[in-house]
Short mmCIF file of C-alpha atoms in Angstrom, two decimals:
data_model
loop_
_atom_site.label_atom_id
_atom_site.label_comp_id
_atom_site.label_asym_id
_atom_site.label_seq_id
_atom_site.Cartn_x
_atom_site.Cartn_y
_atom_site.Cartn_z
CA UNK R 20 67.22 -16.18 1.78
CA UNK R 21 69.26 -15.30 4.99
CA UNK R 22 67.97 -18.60 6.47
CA UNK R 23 69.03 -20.52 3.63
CA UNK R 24 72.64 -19.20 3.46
CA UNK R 25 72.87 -20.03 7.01
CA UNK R 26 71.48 -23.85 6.45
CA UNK R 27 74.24 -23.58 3.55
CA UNK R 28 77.09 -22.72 5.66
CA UNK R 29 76.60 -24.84 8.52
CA UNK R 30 76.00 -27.77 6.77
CA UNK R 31 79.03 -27.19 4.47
CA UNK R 32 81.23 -26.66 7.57
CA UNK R 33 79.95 -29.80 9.65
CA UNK R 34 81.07 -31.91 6.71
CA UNK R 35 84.88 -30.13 6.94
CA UNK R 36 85.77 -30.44 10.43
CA UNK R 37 89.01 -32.16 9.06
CA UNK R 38 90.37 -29.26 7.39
CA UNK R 39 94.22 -28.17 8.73
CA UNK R 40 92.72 -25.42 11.34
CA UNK R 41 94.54 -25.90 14.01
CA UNK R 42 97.98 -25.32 12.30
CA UNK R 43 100.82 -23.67 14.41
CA UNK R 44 99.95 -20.52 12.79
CA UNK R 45 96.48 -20.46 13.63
CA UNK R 46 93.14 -21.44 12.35
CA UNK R 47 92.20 -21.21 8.12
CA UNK R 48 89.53 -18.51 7.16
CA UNK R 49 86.40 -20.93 5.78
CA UNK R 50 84.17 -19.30 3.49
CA UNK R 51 81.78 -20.57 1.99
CA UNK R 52 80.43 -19.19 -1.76
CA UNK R 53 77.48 -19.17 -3.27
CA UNK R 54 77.79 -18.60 -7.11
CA UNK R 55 74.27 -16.46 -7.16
CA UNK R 56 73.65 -12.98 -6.49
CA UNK R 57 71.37 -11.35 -3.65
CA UNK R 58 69.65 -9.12 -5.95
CA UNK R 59 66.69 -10.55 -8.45
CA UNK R 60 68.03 -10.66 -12.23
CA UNK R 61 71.60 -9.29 -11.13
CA UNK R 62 74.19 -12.44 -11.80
CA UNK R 63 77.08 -12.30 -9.08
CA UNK R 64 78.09 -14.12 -5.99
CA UNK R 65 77.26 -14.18 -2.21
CA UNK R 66 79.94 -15.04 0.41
CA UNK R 67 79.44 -16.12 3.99
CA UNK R 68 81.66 -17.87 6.57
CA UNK R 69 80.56 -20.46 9.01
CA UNK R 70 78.57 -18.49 11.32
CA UNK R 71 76.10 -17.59 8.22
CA UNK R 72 77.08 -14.49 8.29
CA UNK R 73 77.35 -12.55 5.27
CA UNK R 74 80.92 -11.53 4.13
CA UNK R 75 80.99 -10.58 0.70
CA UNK R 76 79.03 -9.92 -1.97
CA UNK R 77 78.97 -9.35 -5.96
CA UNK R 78 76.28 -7.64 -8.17
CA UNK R 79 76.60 -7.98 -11.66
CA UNK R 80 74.09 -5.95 -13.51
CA UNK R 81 75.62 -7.14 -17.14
CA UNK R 82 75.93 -10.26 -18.52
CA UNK R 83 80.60 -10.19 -18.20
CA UNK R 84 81.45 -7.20 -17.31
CA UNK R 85 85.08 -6.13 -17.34
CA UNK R 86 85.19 -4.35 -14.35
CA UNK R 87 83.97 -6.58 -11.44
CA UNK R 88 83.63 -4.97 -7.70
CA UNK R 89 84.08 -6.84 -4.72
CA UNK R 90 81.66 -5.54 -2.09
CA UNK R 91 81.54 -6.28 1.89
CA UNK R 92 78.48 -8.16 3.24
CA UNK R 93 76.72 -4.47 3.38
CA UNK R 94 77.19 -3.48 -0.01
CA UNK R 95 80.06 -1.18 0.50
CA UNK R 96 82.86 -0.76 -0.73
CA UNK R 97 85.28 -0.90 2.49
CA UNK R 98 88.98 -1.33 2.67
CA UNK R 99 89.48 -4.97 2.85
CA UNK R 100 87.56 -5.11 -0.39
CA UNK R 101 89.01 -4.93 -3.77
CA UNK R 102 88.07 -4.03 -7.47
CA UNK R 103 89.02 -6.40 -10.44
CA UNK R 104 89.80 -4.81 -13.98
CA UNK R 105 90.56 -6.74 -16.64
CA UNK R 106 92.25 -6.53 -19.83
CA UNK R 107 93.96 -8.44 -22.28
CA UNK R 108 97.61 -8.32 -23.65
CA UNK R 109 98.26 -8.96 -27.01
CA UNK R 110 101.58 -10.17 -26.68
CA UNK R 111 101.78 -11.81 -30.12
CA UNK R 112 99.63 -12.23 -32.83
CA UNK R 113 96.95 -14.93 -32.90
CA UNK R 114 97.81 -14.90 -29.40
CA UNK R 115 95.76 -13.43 -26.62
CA UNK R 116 96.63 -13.28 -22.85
CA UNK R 117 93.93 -12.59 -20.46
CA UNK R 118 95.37 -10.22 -17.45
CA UNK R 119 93.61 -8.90 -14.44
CA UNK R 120 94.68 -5.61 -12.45
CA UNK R 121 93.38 -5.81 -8.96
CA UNK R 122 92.84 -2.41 -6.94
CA UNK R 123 92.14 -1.42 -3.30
CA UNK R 124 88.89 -0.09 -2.67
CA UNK R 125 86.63 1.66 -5.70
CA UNK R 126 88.78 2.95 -8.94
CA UNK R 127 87.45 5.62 -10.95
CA UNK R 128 87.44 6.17 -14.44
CA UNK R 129 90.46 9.34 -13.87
CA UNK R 130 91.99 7.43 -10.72
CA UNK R 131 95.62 7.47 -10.08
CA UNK R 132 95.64 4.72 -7.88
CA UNK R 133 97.73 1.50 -8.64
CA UNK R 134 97.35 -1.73 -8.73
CA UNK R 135 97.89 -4.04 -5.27
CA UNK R 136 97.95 -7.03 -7.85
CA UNK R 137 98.44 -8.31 -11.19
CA UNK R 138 96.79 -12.11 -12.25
CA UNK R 139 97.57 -13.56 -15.35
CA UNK R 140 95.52 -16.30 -17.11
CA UNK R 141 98.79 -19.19 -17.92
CA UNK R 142 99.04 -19.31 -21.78
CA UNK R 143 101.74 -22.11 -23.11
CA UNK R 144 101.05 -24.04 -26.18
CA UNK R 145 104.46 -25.80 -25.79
CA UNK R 146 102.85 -27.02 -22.60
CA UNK R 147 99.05 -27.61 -23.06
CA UNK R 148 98.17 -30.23 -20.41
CA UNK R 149 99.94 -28.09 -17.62
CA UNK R 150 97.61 -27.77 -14.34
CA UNK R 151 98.68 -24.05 -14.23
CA UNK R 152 96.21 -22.00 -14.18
CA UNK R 153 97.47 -18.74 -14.12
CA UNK R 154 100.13 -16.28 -12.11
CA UNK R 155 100.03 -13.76 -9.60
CA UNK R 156 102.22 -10.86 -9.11
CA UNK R 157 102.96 -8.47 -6.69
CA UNK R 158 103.03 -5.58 -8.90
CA UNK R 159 101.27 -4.58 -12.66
CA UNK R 160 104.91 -4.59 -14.38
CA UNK R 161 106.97 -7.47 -12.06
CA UNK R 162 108.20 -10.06 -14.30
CA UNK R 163 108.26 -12.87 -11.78
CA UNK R 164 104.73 -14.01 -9.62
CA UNK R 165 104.38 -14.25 -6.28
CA UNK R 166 101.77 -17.01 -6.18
CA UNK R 167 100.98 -19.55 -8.49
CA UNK R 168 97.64 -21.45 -9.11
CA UNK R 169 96.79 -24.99 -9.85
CA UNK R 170 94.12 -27.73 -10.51
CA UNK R 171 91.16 -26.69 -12.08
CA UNK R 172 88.39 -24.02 -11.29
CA UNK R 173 85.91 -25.44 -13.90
CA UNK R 174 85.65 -28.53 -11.29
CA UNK R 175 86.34 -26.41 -8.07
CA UNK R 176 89.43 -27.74 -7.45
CA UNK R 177 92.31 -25.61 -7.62
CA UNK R 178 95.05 -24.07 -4.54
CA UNK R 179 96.87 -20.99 -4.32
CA UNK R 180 100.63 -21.79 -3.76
CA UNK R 181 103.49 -19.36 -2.89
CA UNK R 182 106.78 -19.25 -4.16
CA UNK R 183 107.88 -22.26 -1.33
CA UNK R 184 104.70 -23.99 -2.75
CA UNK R 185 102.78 -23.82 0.24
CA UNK R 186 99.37 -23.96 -0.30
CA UNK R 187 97.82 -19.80 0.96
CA UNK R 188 94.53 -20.88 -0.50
CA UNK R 189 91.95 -23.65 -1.76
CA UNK R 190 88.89 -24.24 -3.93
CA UNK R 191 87.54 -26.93 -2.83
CA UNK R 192 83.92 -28.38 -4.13
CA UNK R 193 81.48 -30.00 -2.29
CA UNK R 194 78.38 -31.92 -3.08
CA UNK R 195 75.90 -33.39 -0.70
CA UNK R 196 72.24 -34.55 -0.02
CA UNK R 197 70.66 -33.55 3.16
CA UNK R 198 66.94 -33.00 3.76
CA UNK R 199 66.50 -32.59 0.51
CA UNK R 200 69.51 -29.92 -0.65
CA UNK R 201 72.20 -30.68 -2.52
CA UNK R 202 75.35 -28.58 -3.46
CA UNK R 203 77.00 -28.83 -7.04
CA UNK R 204 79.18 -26.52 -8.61
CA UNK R 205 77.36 -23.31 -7.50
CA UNK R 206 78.75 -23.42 -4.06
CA UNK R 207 81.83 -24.11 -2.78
CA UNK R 208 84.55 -23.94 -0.58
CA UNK R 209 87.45 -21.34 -0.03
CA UNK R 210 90.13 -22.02 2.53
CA UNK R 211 92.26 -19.33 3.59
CA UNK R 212 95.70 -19.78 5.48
CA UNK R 213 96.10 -17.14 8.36
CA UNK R 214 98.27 -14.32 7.00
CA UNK R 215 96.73 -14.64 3.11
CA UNK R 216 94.38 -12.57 2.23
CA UNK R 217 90.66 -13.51 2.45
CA UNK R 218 89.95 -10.58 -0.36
CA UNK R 219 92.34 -11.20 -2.28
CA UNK R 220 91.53 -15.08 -1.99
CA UNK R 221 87.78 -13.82 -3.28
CA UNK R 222 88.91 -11.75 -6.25
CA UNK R 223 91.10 -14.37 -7.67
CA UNK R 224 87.91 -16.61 -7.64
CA UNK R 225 86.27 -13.58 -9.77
CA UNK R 226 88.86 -13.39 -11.94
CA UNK R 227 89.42 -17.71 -12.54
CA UNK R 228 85.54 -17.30 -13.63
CA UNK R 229 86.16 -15.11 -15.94
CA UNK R 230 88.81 -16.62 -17.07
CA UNK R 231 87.36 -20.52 -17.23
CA UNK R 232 83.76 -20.11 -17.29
#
């Protein structure tokens, strides 16, 4: 399995030597995910950057959970990593808003701790055919987000932009034939601009699968 992931991650990586990495503000964080889980019968997702080695992981052990846990390549929950809970708003009736809370590090059932983040699925019938995807915020209660998303996660093709709509982050899919393996929508790419968050980049992947898949 290691061996593959490794095969994975180089080959995705030879085939993007044109990405913006040599910016003035230093090189992008390439990771490359795999929409599978480690463990046998567990449904999640295995990250890995372009050395092969492993990053991130998430173990599912139910079918959509609504608590999802970010884990570091060893299983643990360290401090870069973050834990996605997610609820929905009913802000009118017949109307249903998906939002995600994003925490620091593992959240008990009788934790205090709050929120880093806030991500909330874009819901605008006035506007159907908007390539919004949904909002982040800064806080659980600000009114106005920090980053917006766009394009579309069902075809892994969306960015992360910030409020000067500069691009933090990208989902970008890749498909190729070499040797006999070929790369769909199970594995992709996610681009991360120096000073964004490379957690934070990986839960709002969690949460857009939830939200579109």
């Amino acid at each position: 399995m290691t061996r593959c992931l490794k095969y994975i991650s180089r080959k995705v990586h030879e085939n993007h030597q044109q990405e913006p990495d040599s910016e003035a503000d230093g090189p992008w964080t390439k990771l490359t995910v795999w929409r599978k889980s480690l463990v046998f019968s567990c449904n999640g997702f295995t990250v890995i950057d372009s050395t092969g080695s492993l990053v991130y992981r998430v173990d599912n052990y139910a079918g959509r959970p609504e608590e999802v846990t970010l884990m570091d390549g060893s299983g643990g929950l360290s401090s870069p990593c973050v834990t996605a809970r997610w609820f929905i708003l009913i802000k009118q009736k017949l109307r249903l808003v998906d939002n995600w809370l994003v925490y620091e590090g593992e959240v008990g059932d009788n934790s205090s701790k709050k929120p880093i983040n806030r991500v909330r699925k874009r819901m605008n019938i006035l506007q159907p055919y908007s390539n919004v995807l949904a909002h982040v915020y800064c806080g659980p209660s600000d009114k106005k987000s920090a980053y917006t998303i766009e394009g579309s996660y069902v075809h892994r093709s969306c960015r992360v932009l910030d409020e000067s709509k500069q691009v933090v982050a990208e989902i970008k899919r890749k498909e190729t034939t070499d040797g006999g393996v070929s790369f769909g929508l199970e594995v992709f790419l996610l681009i991360v601009r120096p000073g964004f968050s490379p957690s934070l980049s990986m839960a709002i992947v969690l949460i857009l699968d939830r939200m579109f898949v």
